[in-house]
Amino acid sequence: MFDLAIIGAGPAGMAAAVEARALGLSVLVVDEQPAPGGQVFRAVEAAHGDAVLGAEYSAGLGLVESFRRSGATFRPGTTLWHLDPDAGELSLTPGGPAQARRVLLATGAQERPVPIAGWTLPGVMGMGAAQIMLKTAGAVPAGRVVLAGQGPLLWLLAVQLKRAGAAPVLVLETTPKGRLGAAFRAGGWFRGRALLLKGLGLLREARGLAVVRAVTGLRAEGAGRVQRVAWDGGSAACDTLLLHEGVVPATQVPLALGLEHAWDAAQQCWRPVVDDYGAASHDRVAVAGDGAGIGGWQAAVAAGQLAALDAAHRLGRLTAAGLAQRAAPVRRMHAEALALRPFLDALYAPSAAVLAPVDDQVMVCRCEEVTAGQVRAAARLGAQGPNQAKTFLRTGMGACQGRMCGATVARLIAEIRGVAPETVAPLRPRAPYKPLTVGQLAGL
């Protein structure tokens, strides 16, 4: 029995573990990867000082080292496939179950799926996946590489590939014209100017790359694998197409637990409802980091610390006065890290065509091979949301359990029904949260 179980060893999970151990809590940290770091600091211990990935990446080494020294019990390479929050029971594989008085979900974010024509062709993948390969194996894509989409990762990866000697031959930015003015009107840019200046530094380093702006009608073409990328008004030869339209909270576990969620109009996604300390609607569960709303790694560190302080208070290790005193500077740091969000959310809001593909032939559910047209037909037949669409089409019933299609299916149904997207309930996943083999089940 642990005081606190943390799911995810990214910035939020590591920061929470360090803080909780300093307050005397027994801590279990579970992560599917072989080493701590999460996506942003993945394999940072092995790549410390790497000039390709940049100083921002290497900055995570100190956090990883603090986590290693904290005394938290770390179970890498371990998957949470079921959680009973009432009993505090975690079903894990391998290694068997564990129990905790409080559970912190620090599962981070996932790339927003970009369902375009041809996105299932070999050679088309997400920029996040390409960056994982770069961080873990030093692997860069061969041939003519095209980056398409928008957001900070687009320019970060373009610069990283350029440093690695595999600069993209073309960058297709999908941000519509006029968004920059809207972003400045949204505010946050002055208070968040330090992060904004870092972004401008990436743009300066990306000079010399061929860029097409305000791209629409993006599609991948080829026989057997991607060979060309096309858009309204142009096309180019392509061996690897990397897509990105921002990230969204990884809500698979919170939705499966039935935690209360709210619609985030700025980021066009669902996210768990949490208080200022990350406490969720179940009194034993908290959510911290990008899993509670996209904010970046600095905000995730602060959110993890706040969740740990709250856990210590709830478990009787910290008085209310002690909580308030310790939390005050962390809350200021958290607010500072989130200052630029209004600017970024306005600048990089996803387009309607990304959220609901116009072409009925576009594959939406890759696992079950269901197209946008089939989802629209199911909505016309009476499917009220993605949970009902399962019975019509099996969407969301494949290996990814709706991670890649749930939001798109909901958006297409909202379109046909003529209702606001927030009125369509999100897909409700079920345990096991990740695929299990028969052998693993039999061995429990």
Short mmCIF file of N, CA and C in Angstrom, two decimals, residues 180-312:
data_model
loop_
_atom_site.label_atom_id
_atom_site.label_comp_id
_atom_site.label_asym_id
_atom_site.label_seq_id
_atom_site.Cartn_x
_atom_site.Cartn_y
_atom_site.Cartn_z
N LEU A 180 -2.44 35.51 -36.81
CA LEU A 180 -1.48 36.19 -35.95
C LEU A 180 -2.13 37.39 -35.27
N GLY A 181 -2.92 38.16 -36.03
CA GLY A 181 -3.63 39.29 -35.44
C GLY A 181 -4.59 38.84 -34.36
N ALA A 182 -5.31 37.74 -34.62
CA ALA A 182 -6.24 37.21 -33.62
C ALA A 182 -5.50 36.77 -32.37
N ALA A 183 -4.30 36.22 -32.55
CA ALA A 183 -3.53 35.76 -31.40
C ALA A 183 -3.09 36.93 -30.53
N PHE A 184 -2.65 38.00 -31.15
CA PHE A 184 -2.24 39.17 -30.36
C PHE A 184 -3.45 39.78 -29.64
N ARG A 185 -4.61 39.74 -30.28
CA ARG A 185 -5.81 40.26 -29.62
C ARG A 185 -6.24 39.38 -28.46
N ALA A 186 -5.93 38.09 -28.52
CA ALA A 186 -6.29 37.16 -27.44
C ALA A 186 -5.50 37.43 -26.18
N GLY A 187 -4.32 38.03 -26.34
CA GLY A 187 -3.52 38.41 -25.17
C GLY A 187 -2.59 37.31 -24.71
N GLY A 188 -1.85 37.62 -23.65
CA GLY A 188 -0.92 36.67 -23.07
C GLY A 188 0.49 36.76 -23.63
N TRP A 189 0.64 37.43 -24.78
CA TRP A 189 1.95 37.42 -25.44
C TRP A 189 2.99 38.22 -24.67
N PHE A 190 2.57 39.30 -24.00
CA PHE A 190 3.57 40.11 -23.30
C PHE A 190 4.04 39.40 -22.03
N ARG A 191 3.10 38.88 -21.26
CA ARG A 191 3.48 38.18 -20.04
C ARG A 191 4.25 36.90 -20.38
N GLY A 192 3.90 36.27 -21.48
CA GLY A 192 4.58 35.05 -21.89
C GLY A 192 5.68 35.29 -22.91
N ARG A 193 6.23 36.50 -22.91
CA ARG A 193 7.19 36.87 -23.96
C ARG A 193 8.47 36.04 -23.93
N ALA A 194 8.85 35.49 -22.77
CA ALA A 194 10.07 34.67 -22.72
C ALA A 194 9.90 33.42 -23.59
N LEU A 195 8.75 32.75 -23.48
CA LEU A 195 8.50 31.59 -24.31
C LEU A 195 8.30 32.00 -25.77
N LEU A 196 7.68 33.15 -25.98
CA LEU A 196 7.46 33.63 -27.34
C LEU A 196 8.79 33.89 -28.04
N LEU A 197 9.75 34.44 -27.31
CA LEU A 197 11.07 34.71 -27.88
C LEU A 197 11.78 33.41 -28.25
N LYS A 198 11.58 32.36 -27.45
CA LYS A 198 12.16 31.06 -27.81
C LYS A 198 11.58 30.55 -29.12
N GLY A 199 10.29 30.75 -29.30
CA GLY A 199 9.66 30.34 -30.55
C GLY A 199 10.18 31.14 -31.73
N LEU A 200 10.37 32.42 -31.53
CA LEU A 200 10.92 33.26 -32.61
C LEU A 200 12.34 32.82 -32.96
N GLY A 201 13.08 32.36 -31.94
CA GLY A 201 14.42 31.85 -32.19
C GLY A 201 14.39 30.63 -33.11
N LEU A 202 13.40 29.75 -32.91
CA LEU A 202 13.26 28.59 -33.80
C LEU A 202 12.96 29.03 -35.23
N LEU A 203 12.10 30.02 -35.37
CA LEU A 203 11.76 30.51 -36.71
C LEU A 203 12.99 31.09 -37.41
N ARG A 204 13.82 31.78 -36.65
CA ARG A 204 15.05 32.33 -37.25
C ARG A 204 15.97 31.19 -37.70
N GLU A 205 16.07 30.15 -36.88
CA GLU A 205 16.95 29.04 -37.23
C GLU A 205 16.39 28.25 -38.41
N ALA A 206 15.09 28.33 -38.63
CA ALA A 206 14.46 27.59 -39.73
C ALA A 206 14.57 28.34 -41.05
N ARG A 207 15.14 29.53 -41.05
CA ARG A 207 15.28 30.28 -42.30
C ARG A 207 16.05 29.47 -43.33
N GLY A 208 15.62 29.60 -44.56
CA GLY A 208 16.23 28.83 -45.64
C GLY A 208 15.40 27.64 -46.05
N LEU A 209 14.49 27.21 -45.19
CA LEU A 209 13.60 26.11 -45.55
C LEU A 209 12.49 26.62 -46.47
N ALA A 210 12.10 25.81 -47.43
CA ALA A 210 10.98 26.16 -48.30
C ALA A 210 9.67 26.03 -47.52
N VAL A 211 8.88 27.09 -47.51
CA VAL A 211 7.65 27.12 -46.71
C VAL A 211 6.48 27.58 -47.58
N VAL A 212 5.37 26.86 -47.49
CA VAL A 212 4.10 27.29 -48.09
C VAL A 212 3.13 27.52 -46.95
N ARG A 213 2.54 28.69 -46.90
CA ARG A 213 1.68 29.05 -45.77
C ARG A 213 0.20 28.99 -46.15
N ALA A 214 -0.63 28.94 -45.12
CA ALA A 214 -2.10 28.91 -45.28
C ALA A 214 -2.55 27.78 -46.19
N VAL A 215 -1.95 26.60 -46.01
CA VAL A 215 -2.26 25.44 -46.86
C VAL A 215 -3.63 24.86 -46.50
N THR A 216 -4.40 24.50 -47.52
CA THR A 216 -5.69 23.83 -47.33
C THR A 216 -5.75 22.63 -48.28
N GLY A 217 -6.69 21.75 -48.03
CA GLY A 217 -6.89 20.60 -48.92
C GLY A 217 -5.73 19.63 -48.93
N LEU A 218 -5.07 19.46 -47.80
CA LEU A 218 -3.89 18.61 -47.72
C LEU A 218 -4.27 17.15 -47.95
N ARG A 219 -3.43 16.42 -48.73
CA ARG A 219 -3.68 15.01 -48.98
C ARG A 219 -2.38 14.31 -49.38
N ALA A 220 -2.29 13.04 -49.02
CA ALA A 220 -1.13 12.23 -49.37
C ALA A 220 -1.51 11.30 -50.51
N GLU A 221 -0.58 11.12 -51.44
CA GLU A 221 -0.86 10.31 -52.62
C GLU A 221 0.26 9.32 -52.86
N GLY A 222 -0.08 8.16 -53.42
CA GLY A 222 0.95 7.18 -53.73
C GLY A 222 0.37 5.80 -53.92
N ALA A 223 1.15 4.92 -54.52
CA ALA A 223 0.77 3.53 -54.73
C ALA A 223 1.62 2.66 -53.83
N GLY A 224 1.01 2.13 -52.78
CA GLY A 224 1.74 1.29 -51.84
C GLY A 224 2.43 2.04 -50.73
N ARG A 225 2.80 3.30 -50.96
CA ARG A 225 3.39 4.17 -49.95
C ARG A 225 3.27 5.61 -50.45
N VAL A 226 3.51 6.56 -49.57
CA VAL A 226 3.38 7.95 -49.98
C VAL A 226 4.47 8.30 -51.00
N GLN A 227 4.05 8.96 -52.07
CA GLN A 227 4.97 9.40 -53.11
C GLN A 227 4.87 10.89 -53.39
N ARG A 228 3.70 11.44 -53.12
CA ARG A 228 3.50 12.87 -53.31
C ARG A 228 2.61 13.41 -52.19
N VAL A 229 2.77 14.66 -51.90
CA VAL A 229 1.85 15.38 -51.04
C VAL A 229 1.23 16.49 -51.87
N ALA A 230 -0.07 16.62 -51.79
CA ALA A 230 -0.78 17.62 -52.59
C ALA A 230 -1.61 18.51 -51.68
N TRP A 231 -1.90 19.69 -52.16
CA TRP A 231 -2.75 20.63 -51.45
C TRP A 231 -3.42 21.51 -52.49
N ASP A 232 -4.37 22.30 -52.07
CA ASP A 232 -5.08 23.17 -52.99
C ASP A 232 -4.09 24.14 -53.64
N GLY A 233 -3.85 23.93 -54.95
CA GLY A 233 -2.95 24.83 -55.66
C GLY A 233 -1.53 24.34 -55.82
N GLY A 234 -1.23 23.11 -55.37
CA GLY A 234 0.15 22.66 -55.51
C GLY A 234 0.35 21.22 -55.09
N SER A 235 1.54 20.71 -55.38
CA SER A 235 1.92 19.35 -54.96
C SER A 235 3.43 19.26 -54.99
N ALA A 236 3.97 18.23 -54.36
CA ALA A 236 5.41 18.02 -54.31
C ALA A 236 5.70 16.55 -54.09
N ALA A 237 6.84 16.09 -54.65
CA ALA A 237 7.28 14.73 -54.40
C ALA A 237 7.63 14.57 -52.92
N CYS A 238 7.37 13.38 -52.40
CA CYS A 238 7.53 13.19 -50.95
C CYS A 238 7.78 11.73 -50.64
N ASP A 239 8.79 11.45 -49.82
CA ASP A 239 9.06 10.09 -49.35
C ASP A 239 8.56 9.86 -47.93
N THR A 240 8.57 10.93 -47.12
CA THR A 240 8.06 10.86 -45.75
C THR A 240 7.24 12.12 -45.47
N LEU A 241 6.01 11.93 -45.07
CA LEU A 241 5.14 13.06 -44.73
C LEU A 241 4.84 13.01 -43.24
N LEU A 242 5.21 14.07 -42.54
CA LEU A 242 5.00 14.15 -41.10
C LEU A 242 3.91 15.18 -40.82
N LEU A 243 2.87 14.74 -40.10
CA LEU A 243 1.70 15.57 -39.84
C LEU A 243 1.63 16.00 -38.38
N HIS A 244 1.07 17.18 -38.15
CA HIS A 244 0.89 17.64 -36.76
C HIS A 244 -0.11 18.79 -36.74
N GLU A 245 -1.10 18.69 -35.86
CA GLU A 245 -2.07 19.78 -35.65
C GLU A 245 -2.26 20.01 -34.16
N GLY A 246 -1.16 20.00 -33.43
CA GLY A 246 -1.23 20.25 -32.00
C GLY A 246 -1.47 18.98 -31.21
N VAL A 247 -1.59 19.14 -29.91
CA VAL A 247 -1.81 18.01 -29.01
C VAL A 247 -3.05 18.26 -28.17
N VAL A 248 -3.60 17.16 -27.63
CA VAL A 248 -4.78 17.23 -26.78
C VAL A 248 -4.53 16.37 -25.54
N PRO A 249 -5.22 16.62 -24.44
CA PRO A 249 -5.02 15.79 -23.25
C PRO A 249 -5.31 14.32 -23.53
N ALA A 250 -4.50 13.45 -22.95
CA ALA A 250 -4.74 12.00 -23.04
C ALA A 250 -5.78 11.63 -21.99
N THR A 251 -7.02 11.52 -22.42
CA THR A 251 -8.14 11.36 -21.48
C THR A 251 -8.66 9.93 -21.39
N GLN A 252 -7.93 8.97 -21.93
CA GLN A 252 -8.42 7.60 -21.97
C GLN A 252 -8.78 7.07 -20.59
N VAL A 253 -7.86 7.20 -19.63
CA VAL A 253 -8.12 6.67 -18.29
C VAL A 253 -9.15 7.52 -17.55
N PRO A 254 -9.03 8.86 -17.53
CA PRO A 254 -10.05 9.65 -16.85
C PRO A 254 -11.47 9.42 -17.37
N LEU A 255 -11.62 9.26 -18.69
CA LEU A 255 -12.95 8.98 -19.23
C LEU A 255 -13.43 7.60 -18.82
N ALA A 256 -12.53 6.62 -18.84
CA ALA A 256 -12.92 5.28 -18.43
C ALA A 256 -13.36 5.23 -16.97
N LEU A 257 -12.75 6.08 -16.14
CA LEU A 257 -13.11 6.13 -14.72
C LEU A 257 -14.42 6.87 -14.47
N GLY A 258 -14.92 7.54 -15.50
CA GLY A 258 -16.13 8.31 -15.33
C GLY A 258 -15.92 9.64 -14.64
N LEU A 259 -14.69 10.16 -14.65
CA LEU A 259 -14.44 11.46 -14.05
C LEU A 259 -15.17 12.55 -14.83
N GLU A 260 -15.54 13.59 -14.14
CA GLU A 260 -16.22 14.71 -14.79
C GLU A 260 -15.25 15.39 -15.76
N HIS A 261 -15.74 15.69 -16.97
CA HIS A 261 -14.95 16.38 -17.99
C HIS A 261 -15.69 17.63 -18.44
N ALA A 262 -14.94 18.58 -18.97
CA ALA A 262 -15.50 19.82 -19.49
C ALA A 262 -14.94 20.06 -20.89
N TRP A 263 -15.71 20.73 -21.71
CA TRP A 263 -15.29 21.05 -23.07
C TRP A 263 -14.37 22.27 -23.06
N ASP A 264 -13.21 22.11 -23.65
CA ASP A 264 -12.25 23.21 -23.77
C ASP A 264 -12.44 23.84 -25.13
N ALA A 265 -13.15 24.97 -25.17
CA ALA A 265 -13.48 25.61 -26.44
C ALA A 265 -12.23 26.13 -27.16
N ALA A 266 -11.23 26.58 -26.40
CA ALA A 266 -10.03 27.11 -27.02
C ALA A 266 -9.23 26.03 -27.73
N GLN A 267 -9.12 24.85 -27.10
CA GLN A 267 -8.34 23.77 -27.66
C GLN A 267 -9.19 22.72 -28.36
N GLN A 268 -10.52 22.94 -28.38
CA GLN A 268 -11.44 22.06 -29.11
C GLN A 268 -11.28 20.59 -28.70
N CYS A 269 -11.38 20.35 -27.41
CA CYS A 269 -11.24 18.98 -26.90
C CYS A 269 -11.85 18.90 -25.51
N TRP A 270 -12.00 17.69 -25.01
CA TRP A 270 -12.44 17.45 -23.64
C TRP A 270 -11.24 17.37 -22.71
N ARG A 271 -11.43 17.80 -21.48
CA ARG A 271 -10.39 17.63 -20.48
C ARG A 271 -11.03 17.43 -19.11
N PRO A 272 -10.34 16.72 -18.21
CA PRO A 272 -10.92 16.48 -16.88
C PRO A 272 -11.13 17.78 -16.12
N VAL A 273 -12.18 17.80 -15.33
CA VAL A 273 -12.44 18.93 -14.45
C VAL A 273 -11.59 18.74 -13.19
N VAL A 274 -10.71 19.69 -12.91
CA VAL A 274 -9.85 19.62 -11.73
C VAL A 274 -9.85 20.97 -11.02
N ASP A 275 -9.49 20.94 -9.72
CA ASP A 275 -9.38 22.20 -8.98
C ASP A 275 -7.96 22.74 -9.11
N ASP A 276 -7.66 23.75 -8.32
CA ASP A 276 -6.35 24.41 -8.44
C ASP A 276 -5.19 23.50 -8.08
N TYR A 277 -5.47 22.39 -7.42
CA TYR A 277 -4.42 21.44 -7.05
C TYR A 277 -4.46 20.16 -7.88
N GLY A 278 -5.32 20.14 -8.90
CA GLY A 278 -5.40 18.97 -9.75
C GLY A 278 -6.37 17.91 -9.29
N ALA A 279 -7.05 18.14 -8.17
CA ALA A 279 -8.00 17.14 -7.66
C ALA A 279 -9.18 17.01 -8.62
N ALA A 280 -9.51 15.75 -8.97
CA ALA A 280 -10.59 15.48 -9.92
C ALA A 280 -11.90 15.22 -9.18
N SER A 281 -12.91 14.81 -9.92
CA SER A 281 -14.24 14.66 -9.32
C SER A 281 -14.33 13.45 -8.39
N HIS A 282 -13.42 12.48 -8.51
CA HIS A 282 -13.35 11.38 -7.55
C HIS A 282 -12.38 11.79 -6.45
N ASP A 283 -12.77 11.57 -5.19
CA ASP A 283 -11.99 12.14 -4.08
C ASP A 283 -10.64 11.47 -3.84
N ARG A 284 -10.32 10.42 -4.59
CA ARG A 284 -9.00 9.79 -4.44
C ARG A 284 -8.12 9.97 -5.68
N VAL A 285 -8.61 10.72 -6.65
CA VAL A 285 -7.91 10.83 -7.93
C VAL A 285 -7.59 12.28 -8.25
N ALA A 286 -6.39 12.51 -8.77
CA ALA A 286 -5.99 13.82 -9.26
C ALA A 286 -5.42 13.65 -10.66
N VAL A 287 -5.41 14.75 -11.40
CA VAL A 287 -4.84 14.76 -12.75
C VAL A 287 -3.93 15.98 -12.85
N ALA A 288 -2.72 15.79 -13.34
CA ALA A 288 -1.77 16.90 -13.44
C ALA A 288 -1.06 16.86 -14.77
N GLY A 289 -0.59 18.03 -15.19
CA GLY A 289 0.15 18.13 -16.45
C GLY A 289 -0.77 18.29 -17.63
N ASP A 290 -0.25 17.97 -18.82
CA ASP A 290 -1.02 18.16 -20.04
C ASP A 290 -2.27 17.29 -20.09
N GLY A 291 -2.33 16.24 -19.28
CA GLY A 291 -3.54 15.42 -19.23
C GLY A 291 -4.74 16.16 -18.67
N ALA A 292 -4.49 17.28 -17.99
CA ALA A 292 -5.58 18.10 -17.45
C ALA A 292 -5.83 19.34 -18.29
N GLY A 293 -5.07 19.51 -19.35
CA GLY A 293 -5.17 20.70 -20.21
C GLY A 293 -3.78 21.08 -20.69
N ILE A 294 -3.65 21.35 -21.96
CA ILE A 294 -2.33 21.57 -22.56
C ILE A 294 -1.71 22.85 -22.03
N GLY A 295 -0.48 22.72 -21.49
CA GLY A 295 0.20 23.89 -20.95
C GLY A 295 1.69 23.88 -21.14
N GLY A 296 2.27 22.75 -21.54
CA GLY A 296 3.71 22.68 -21.70
C GLY A 296 4.39 22.11 -20.47
N TRP A 297 5.69 21.79 -20.62
CA TRP A 297 6.36 21.05 -19.56
C TRP A 297 6.59 21.88 -18.31
N GLN A 298 6.83 23.19 -18.45
CA GLN A 298 7.05 24.00 -17.25
C GLN A 298 5.78 24.04 -16.39
N ALA A 299 4.63 24.20 -17.04
CA ALA A 299 3.36 24.19 -16.31
C ALA A 299 3.10 22.81 -15.71
N ALA A 300 3.52 21.76 -16.41
CA ALA A 300 3.31 20.40 -15.91
C ALA A 300 4.11 20.16 -14.64
N VAL A 301 5.33 20.67 -14.58
CA VAL A 301 6.16 20.53 -13.37
C VAL A 301 5.45 21.17 -12.18
N ALA A 302 4.96 22.38 -12.37
CA ALA A 302 4.27 23.08 -11.29
C ALA A 302 2.99 22.35 -10.89
N ALA A 303 2.25 21.86 -11.87
CA ALA A 303 1.01 21.14 -11.58
C ALA A 303 1.29 19.85 -10.80
N GLY A 304 2.37 19.17 -11.14
CA GLY A 304 2.74 17.97 -10.40
C GLY A 304 3.08 18.28 -8.95
N GLN A 305 3.81 19.35 -8.74
CA GLN A 305 4.15 19.76 -7.37
C GLN A 305 2.90 20.10 -6.57
N LEU A 306 1.97 20.81 -7.18
CA LEU A 306 0.73 21.18 -6.49
C LEU A 306 -0.08 19.94 -6.12
N ALA A 307 -0.14 18.97 -7.03
CA ALA A 307 -0.88 17.74 -6.75
C ALA A 307 -0.25 16.97 -5.60
N ALA A 308 1.07 16.98 -5.52
CA ALA A 308 1.76 16.29 -4.43
C ALA A 308 1.50 16.99 -3.10
N LEU A 309 1.53 18.30 -3.10
CA LEU A 309 1.23 19.05 -1.87
C LEU A 309 -0.18 18.75 -1.38
N ASP A 310 -1.11 18.71 -2.32
CA ASP A 310 -2.50 18.42 -1.96
C ASP A 310 -2.63 17.00 -1.41
N ALA A 311 -1.92 16.05 -2.02
CA ALA A 311 -1.96 14.68 -1.52
C ALA A 311 -1.44 14.60 -0.09
N ALA A 312 -0.34 15.31 0.18
CA ALA A 312 0.22 15.31 1.53
C ALA A 312 -0.76 15.91 2.53
#
